[in-house]
CSV table of C-alpha atoms in Angstrom, one decimal:
chain,number,residue,atom,x,y,z
A,1,MET,CA,151.5,187.1,-33.3
A,2,ASP,CA,148.4,188.5,-34.1
A,3,GLU,CA,150.2,192.6,-33.8
A,4,ALA,CA,152.9,191.2,-36.2
A,5,ILE,CA,150.5,189.6,-38.8
A,6,ARG,CA,148.4,192.8,-38.5
A,7,ARG,CA,151.3,195.3,-38.4
A,8,CYS,CA,153.1,193.7,-41.3
A,9,LEU,CA,149.7,193.7,-43.6
A,10,LEU,CA,149.4,197.9,-42.4
A,11,ASP,CA,152.7,198.4,-43.8
A,12,LYS,CA,152.4,196.1,-46.9
A,13,ILE,CA,155.0,193.3,-46.0
A,14,ASP,CA,155.3,190.7,-48.2
A,15,VAL,CA,157.2,188.0,-46.6
A,16,LEU,CA,157.8,187.8,-42.6
A,17,LEU,CA,160.6,185.3,-41.2
A,18,VAL,CA,160.0,184.3,-37.5
A,19,GLN,CA,161.6,182.6,-34.8
A,20,GLU,CA,160.3,181.3,-31.5
A,21,PRO,CA,156.7,181.3,-32.9
A,22,TYR,CA,153.4,181.0,-30.9
A,23,ILE,CA,152.4,177.3,-31.2
A,24,VAL,CA,149.0,175.6,-30.3
A,25,GLY,CA,148.6,172.4,-30.7
A,26,GLY,CA,152.2,171.8,-32.6
A,27,ARG,CA,150.9,174.3,-35.5
A,28,VAL,CA,151.4,178.2,-35.5
A,29,ARG,CA,147.8,179.1,-35.8
A,30,ILE,CA,147.1,182.5,-37.7
A,31,SER,CA,144.9,183.9,-39.8
A,32,GLY,CA,145.9,186.5,-43.1
A,33,CYS,CA,148.6,184.6,-44.3
A,34,ARG,CA,150.3,182.0,-45.5
A,35,VAL,CA,152.3,179.9,-42.7
A,36,PHE,CA,155.0,177.5,-43.7
A,37,HIS,CA,156.9,175.5,-40.7
A,38,ASP,CA,157.9,171.8,-39.8
A,39,ARG,CA,154.7,169.8,-40.0
A,40,SER,CA,156.8,166.3,-39.2
A,41,GLY,CA,156.1,166.2,-35.3
A,42,ARG,CA,159.8,164.7,-35.2
A,43,GLU,CA,160.9,168.4,-33.1
A,44,ASP,CA,159.5,171.3,-31.4
A,45,ILE,CA,158.8,174.3,-33.9
A,46,TRP,CA,161.3,177.1,-33.4
A,47,SER,CA,161.0,179.0,-37.0
A,48,ALA,CA,158.3,179.8,-39.6
A,49,ILE,CA,157.7,181.9,-42.3
A,50,PHE,CA,154.6,183.9,-43.1
A,51,VAL,CA,153.7,184.7,-46.8
A,52,MET,CA,151.0,188.1,-46.8
A,53,ASN,CA,151.2,188.7,-50.8
A,54,GLU,CA,148.9,186.2,-52.5
A,55,LYS,CA,150.8,187.0,-55.8
A,56,ILE,CA,154.0,185.5,-54.8
A,57,GLY,CA,154.2,182.1,-55.7
A,58,THR,CA,155.8,179.6,-53.0
A,59,ILE,CA,157.3,176.3,-52.6
A,60,MET,CA,158.6,174.5,-49.5
A,61,ASN,CA,161.0,171.9,-49.4
A,62,ALA,CA,160.3,169.1,-46.6
A,63,GLY,CA,163.8,168.4,-47.2
A,64,GLU,CA,165.3,171.5,-46.5
A,65,THR,CA,163.0,172.3,-43.2
A,66,SER,CA,163.7,171.2,-39.7
A,67,GLY,CA,162.4,172.5,-36.3
A,68,THR,CA,164.7,175.3,-36.3
A,69,CYS,CA,164.9,175.9,-39.9
A,70,VAL,CA,162.4,176.7,-42.7
A,71,SER,CA,163.3,176.8,-46.4
A,72,VAL,CA,160.6,178.3,-48.8
A,73,ARG,CA,161.5,179.3,-52.7
A,74,LEU,CA,159.4,182.4,-53.5
A,75,GLU,CA,158.5,182.9,-57.1
A,76,GLN,CA,157.1,186.2,-58.5
A,77,GLY,CA,157.3,188.0,-62.2
A,78,GLY,CA,159.6,184.7,-63.6
A,79,LYS,CA,162.2,185.8,-60.7
A,80,SER,CA,163.0,183.2,-57.9
A,81,MET,CA,164.5,183.6,-54.4
A,82,GLN,CA,165.2,181.1,-51.8
A,83,VAL,CA,164.3,182.4,-47.8
A,84,ILE,CA,165.2,181.1,-44.6
A,85,SER,CA,164.1,181.5,-41.4
A,86,LEU,CA,166.5,179.8,-38.8
A,87,TYR,CA,166.8,179.8,-34.6
A,88,CYS,CA,169.6,178.7,-33.1
A,89,ARG,CA,168.9,178.1,-29.5
A,90,PRO,CA,171.4,179.6,-26.5
A,91,SER,CA,171.9,176.5,-24.7
A,92,GLU,CA,172.8,174.3,-27.7
A,93,PRO,CA,176.0,174.1,-30.3
A,94,ILE,CA,175.5,176.0,-33.4
A,95,ASP,CA,177.1,173.8,-35.6
A,96,GLY,CA,174.5,171.7,-36.4
A,97,HIS,CA,172.7,174.6,-37.7
A,98,LEU,CA,175.2,175.9,-39.8
A,99,THR,CA,175.7,172.8,-41.2
A,100,TRP,CA,172.0,172.7,-42.1
A,101,LEU,CA,172.4,176.2,-43.9
A,102,VAL,CA,175.6,175.7,-45.9
A,103,ASP,CA,173.7,172.2,-46.7
A,104,ILE,CA,171.0,174.4,-48.3
A,105,ILE,CA,173.3,176.9,-49.7
A,106,ARG,CA,175.4,174.3,-51.6
A,107,LYS,CA,172.4,172.7,-53.4
A,108,LYS,CA,171.1,176.4,-54.5
A,109,GLY,CA,174.8,176.9,-56.0
A,110,ASN,CA,175.6,179.6,-53.5
A,111,LYS,CA,172.7,181.7,-55.6
A,112,GLU,CA,169.6,183.4,-54.7
A,113,VAL,CA,169.5,182.8,-50.9
A,114,LEU,CA,168.8,185.1,-48.1
A,115,CYS,CA,168.4,183.9,-44.4
A,116,GLY,CA,167.2,185.7,-41.6
A,117,GLY,CA,167.9,184.4,-37.8
A,118,ASP,CA,168.0,184.4,-34.1
A,119,LEU,CA,171.5,183.1,-33.9
A,120,ASN,CA,172.2,184.1,-30.3
A,121,ALA,CA,175.6,184.6,-31.9
A,122,ARG,CA,177.8,187.8,-31.0
A,123,SER,CA,180.4,189.1,-33.8
A,124,GLY,CA,181.3,192.6,-34.8
A,125,LEU,CA,180.3,191.6,-38.2
A,126,TRP,CA,176.9,192.4,-37.0
A,127,ARG,CA,177.9,195.3,-34.3
A,128,SER,CA,177.1,192.9,-31.1
A,129,GLY,CA,180.6,193.4,-29.4
A,130,SER,CA,183.3,191.1,-29.2
A,131,THR,CA,183.0,187.6,-30.8
A,132,ASP,CA,182.0,184.6,-29.1
A,133,GLU,CA,182.7,181.3,-30.1
A,134,LYS,CA,179.6,180.8,-31.7
A,135,GLY,CA,179.8,183.8,-33.7
A,136,SER,CA,183.7,183.0,-35.0
A,137,LYS,CA,181.6,179.7,-36.4
A,138,VAL,CA,179.1,182.2,-37.7
A,139,GLU,CA,181.9,184.3,-39.5
A,140,ASP,CA,184.1,181.2,-41.0
A,141,VAL,CA,180.9,180.4,-42.8
A,142,VAL,CA,180.4,183.5,-44.2
A,143,SER,CA,184.1,183.9,-45.3
A,144,ALA,CA,184.4,180.2,-46.8
A,145,TRP,CA,181.2,180.4,-48.5
A,146,ASP,CA,181.7,184.1,-49.8
A,147,LEU,CA,178.2,185.5,-48.1
A,148,GLN,CA,177.3,189.0,-47.1
A,149,VAL,CA,176.3,190.2,-43.2
A,150,LEU,CA,173.4,192.9,-44.0
A,151,ASN,CA,173.5,194.2,-40.8
A,152,LYS,CA,174.0,197.8,-40.7
A,153,PHE,CA,174.4,200.6,-37.8
A,154,SER,CA,171.2,201.1,-35.9
A,155,ARG,CA,170.2,203.2,-32.8
A,156,TRP,CA,168.2,200.1,-32.1
A,157,MET,CA,169.8,196.5,-30.8
A,158,THR,CA,167.5,194.0,-32.4
A,159,PHE,CA,166.8,192.0,-29.1
A,160,GLU,CA,166.2,193.7,-25.5
A,161,ASN,CA,164.3,192.1,-22.6
A,162,THR,CA,162.4,193.9,-20.2
A,163,GLN,CA,165.3,193.0,-17.5
A,164,GLY,CA,167.8,195.4,-19.6
A,165,GLY,CA,169.5,192.9,-21.1
A,166,LYS,CA,170.0,193.8,-25.1
A,167,SER,CA,172.3,192.6,-27.5
A,168,ASN,CA,172.4,192.1,-31.4
A,169,ILE,CA,171.8,188.5,-32.0
A,170,ASP,CA,169.6,188.3,-35.0
A,171,VAL,CA,171.0,188.2,-38.0
A,172,THR,CA,170.5,189.0,-41.9
A,173,ILE,CA,172.9,186.5,-44.4
A,174,ALA,CA,172.8,186.7,-48.3
A,175,THR,CA,174.7,185.0,-50.9
A,176,ARG,CA,175.8,188.1,-53.0
A,177,ASP,CA,173.9,188.2,-55.8
A,178,ILE,CA,170.7,188.5,-53.4
A,179,SER,CA,173.1,191.0,-51.1
A,180,SER,CA,173.3,193.5,-54.4
A,181,ARG,CA,169.3,194.0,-54.5
A,182,ILE,CA,168.7,194.5,-50.9
A,183,LYS,CA,167.9,198.3,-49.7
A,184,ASP,CA,166.9,199.9,-46.3
A,185,TRP,CA,167.7,197.0,-44.1
A,186,THR,CA,166.2,198.7,-41.2
A,187,VAL,CA,165.7,198.0,-37.2
A,188,GLN,CA,162.4,198.9,-36.2
A,189,GLU,CA,162.1,201.0,-32.6
A,190,LYS,CA,158.6,199.9,-31.8
A,191,ALA,CA,159.4,196.1,-30.8
A,192,LEU,CA,156.5,193.9,-30.8
A,193,SER,CA,158.2,191.4,-28.1
A,194,ASP,CA,162.0,190.8,-26.8
A,195,HIS,CA,162.9,191.2,-30.5
A,196,ARG,CA,162.8,194.1,-32.9
A,197,LEU,CA,161.0,194.2,-36.1
A,198,ILE,CA,163.8,194.0,-38.8
A,199,THR,CA,162.3,195.5,-42.5
A,200,MET,CA,164.0,195.5,-45.7
A,201,LYS,CA,163.1,195.5,-49.2
A,202,VAL,CA,164.4,193.5,-52.1
A,203,ILE,CA,164.7,195.4,-55.2
A,204,SER,CA,164.7,194.3,-58.9
A,205,ASP,CA,167.6,193.9,-61.3
A,206,GLN,CA,166.8,197.0,-63.2
A,207,GLU,CA,166.6,198.9,-59.8
A,208,ASN,CA,169.9,197.5,-58.6
A,209,ARG,CA,171.8,198.2,-62.0
A,210,GLY,CA,170.7,202.0,-61.7
A,211,ASN,CA,171.6,201.9,-57.6
A,212,GLN,CA,175.2,200.4,-58.9
A,213,ASN,CA,175.9,202.9,-60.8
A,214,GLU,CA,175.9,205.5,-58.1
A,215,GLN,CA,177.5,203.5,-55.5
A,216,ARG,CA,181.4,204.5,-54.9
A,217,LEU,CA,181.9,201.4,-53.3
A,218,GLY,CA,184.3,199.4,-55.8
A,219,THR,CA,185.5,202.7,-58.0
A,220,TYR,CA,188.6,203.2,-56.1
A,221,CYS,CA,191.8,201.8,-57.1
A,222,LEU,CA,193.1,200.5,-53.7
A,223,ARG,CA,196.5,199.0,-55.1
A,224,LYS,CA,197.9,202.9,-55.9
A,225,VAL,CA,196.5,204.3,-52.5
A,226,ASN,CA,198.9,205.9,-50.4
A,227,TRP,CA,198.1,204.6,-47.2
A,228,THR,CA,200.8,206.6,-45.3
A,229,ARG,CA,199.6,209.6,-46.4
A,230,PHE,CA,195.9,208.7,-45.9
A,231,ASP,CA,196.3,207.1,-42.1
A,232,GLU,CA,198.1,210.9,-41.7
A,233,ALA,CA,194.9,212.9,-42.9
A,234,LEU,CA,193.0,210.3,-40.9
A,235,ARG,CA,194.6,211.2,-37.5
A,236,ARG,CA,194.4,215.0,-38.2
A,237,SER,CA,191.0,214.8,-38.8
A,238,ILE,CA,190.1,212.6,-35.7
A,239,GLU,CA,192.3,215.0,-33.9
A,240,ASP,CA,190.2,218.0,-35.2
A,241,MET,CA,186.8,216.8,-34.3
A,242,GLU,CA,184.7,218.7,-31.9
A,243,LEU,CA,183.9,216.7,-28.6
A,244,GLU,CA,180.5,217.1,-28.1
A,245,MET,CA,177.8,215.9,-25.9
A,246,THR,CA,176.5,213.4,-27.7
A,247,THR,CA,176.4,209.6,-28.0
A,248,ALA,CA,178.8,207.4,-29.1
A,249,GLU,CA,176.6,206.0,-31.9
A,250,VAL,CA,176.4,210.0,-33.2
A,251,HIS,CA,180.4,209.6,-33.4
A,252,ALA,CA,180.7,206.8,-34.9
A,253,GLU,CA,178.2,208.4,-38.0
A,254,LYS,CA,180.5,211.4,-37.9
A,255,ILE,CA,184.2,209.5,-38.1
A,256,THR,CA,182.2,207.3,-40.8
A,257,GLU,CA,181.1,210.0,-43.0
A,258,MET,CA,184.6,211.9,-42.2
A,259,THR,CA,186.4,208.7,-43.5
A,260,LEU,CA,184.1,208.4,-46.5
A,261,ASN,CA,185.2,212.2,-47.4
A,262,LEU,CA,188.6,211.4,-47.2
A,263,MET,CA,188.7,208.4,-49.2
A,264,GLU,CA,186.7,210.6,-52.3
A,265,ASP,CA,189.9,213.2,-51.6
A,266,GLN,CA,192.7,210.9,-51.6
A,267,PHE,CA,191.9,207.5,-53.1
A,268,PRO,CA,192.7,207.0,-57.0
A,269,LYS,CA,189.6,206.1,-59.3
A,270,ALA,CA,189.8,202.7,-60.9
A,271,THR,CA,189.9,203.2,-64.7
A,272,LYS,CA,186.5,202.7,-66.1
A,273,GLY,CA,186.0,198.9,-67.1
A,274,MET,CA,188.1,197.5,-64.4
A,275,LYS,CA,186.2,195.1,-62.7
A,276,LYS,CA,188.7,193.1,-60.7
A,277,VAL,CA,187.6,192.0,-57.1
A,278,TYR,CA,189.6,193.8,-54.2
A,279,TRP,CA,191.2,190.3,-53.5
A,280,TRP,CA,192.8,189.9,-56.8
A,281,SER,CA,196.5,189.9,-57.0
A,282,GLU,CA,199.6,189.4,-59.6
A,283,ASP,CA,200.4,185.9,-58.0
A,284,LEU,CA,196.8,184.4,-58.8
A,285,GLU,CA,196.9,186.2,-62.5
A,286,LYS,CA,200.2,183.8,-63.0
A,287,LEU,CA,198.4,180.8,-61.6
A,288,ARG,CA,195.4,181.6,-63.5
A,289,VAL,CA,197.6,182.0,-66.8
A,290,LYS,CA,199.6,178.7,-65.5
A,291,MET,CA,196.0,176.5,-65.1
A,292,ARG,CA,194.4,177.7,-68.5
A,293,GLY,CA,197.7,176.8,-70.3
A,294,ARG,CA,197.3,173.3,-69.1
A,295,ALA,CA,193.8,172.9,-70.2
A,296,GLY,CA,194.9,174.0,-73.7
A,297,PHE,CA,193.8,177.5,-73.7
A,298,GLY,CA,197.4,178.9,-73.8
A,299,GLU,CA,198.7,180.4,-77.5
A,300,GLU,CA,202.0,178.3,-76.9
A,301,GLN,CA,202.2,174.5,-76.0
A,302,GLU,CA,204.6,171.6,-76.4
A,303,GLY,CA,202.3,168.5,-76.5
A,304,ARG,CA,199.8,167.4,-75.0
A,305,LEU,CA,199.4,168.0,-70.7
A,306,THR,CA,197.8,165.4,-68.8
A,307,GLY,CA,194.7,165.8,-66.9
A,308,GLU,CA,196.6,165.2,-63.6
A,309,ARG,CA,198.7,168.6,-64.2
A,310,PHE,CA,195.6,170.6,-65.0
A,311,THR,CA,193.8,169.3,-61.8
A,312,GLY,CA,196.4,169.9,-59.7
A,313,SER,CA,197.1,173.5,-61.0
A,314,ARG,CA,193.5,173.9,-60.4
A,315,THR,CA,193.1,173.1,-56.9
A,316,GLU,CA,196.2,175.2,-56.6
A,317,TYR,CA,194.7,178.2,-57.8
A,318,ILE,CA,191.3,177.6,-55.7
A,319,TRP,CA,193.1,177.2,-52.6
A,320,GLU,CA,195.3,180.5,-53.5
A,321,ILE,CA,192.2,182.3,-53.8
A,322,ARG,CA,190.5,181.0,-50.8
A,323,LYS,CA,194.0,181.9,-48.8
A,324,GLN,CA,193.9,185.5,-50.7
A,325,LYS,CA,190.5,186.3,-49.4
A,326,ARG,CA,190.9,185.3,-46.1
A,327,LYS,CA,194.5,187.5,-46.1
A,328,MET,CA,192.7,190.6,-47.5
A,329,TRP,CA,189.3,190.1,-45.0
């Protein structure tokens, strides 16, 4: 723990999300930072948050904090953000932990939330191979609440013990507004324990707007892609690749770069100002027009329509959005 704090201070890290902290007498006893964890004494302490930067304002809500989950509001320069440290014990079901997490996200209006956790769950979303039962439940929460998994490809596993066991079980999840401001998500090579340090930067809104102008994601019109031609080009490119004596990770990077180049060559660009999300469809557009018409927004209306009919249209519209998102996913 002392080494973790020393390294954070040396690298000028502002906030550290900790799971399985070292406990003495029911407290995390560490110097050089502000420490937040459950102090109710109702259960053992499995999660904590350390704030090294004195300029960051902090508020911990006891109602959102337990022995395995710590929720702290960070405030600086007129901006705020909720950070959560979560630990899911491998011997316990994950359902209760996810319910607790979703409750916090719901209270925050599904905005300004970032969670770093040792979930002891496996899923392809965070590159830990096949999806297990716990990982499937996390995937459901991510999909239902339109969250973003921030884990990126790394040659280092987030967990690796001295007995040779290793996996990616440490997951970073954020609401969509925060995920767009996260930069340089990295698994550090040197480990302080069985779990490696994961670092990332939260950039300002102004920096984020500049980055969005440079991103290729979202600039293509996917509805006009000739997928047959693209599949053929991708197959030819893979067949032409030279097989070298390198690792699977290196091959994965080459295939990723090759695919991005093919997308740049063959995908039609979206028209300027086009802001529709990837899952939007003409059927949803019709349902939206129908719903707005029943609310009194339509240009042509024959009399006053009841609130029940509007509520029914709105419910149908929302459910169709959820179905379309899942289908596209």
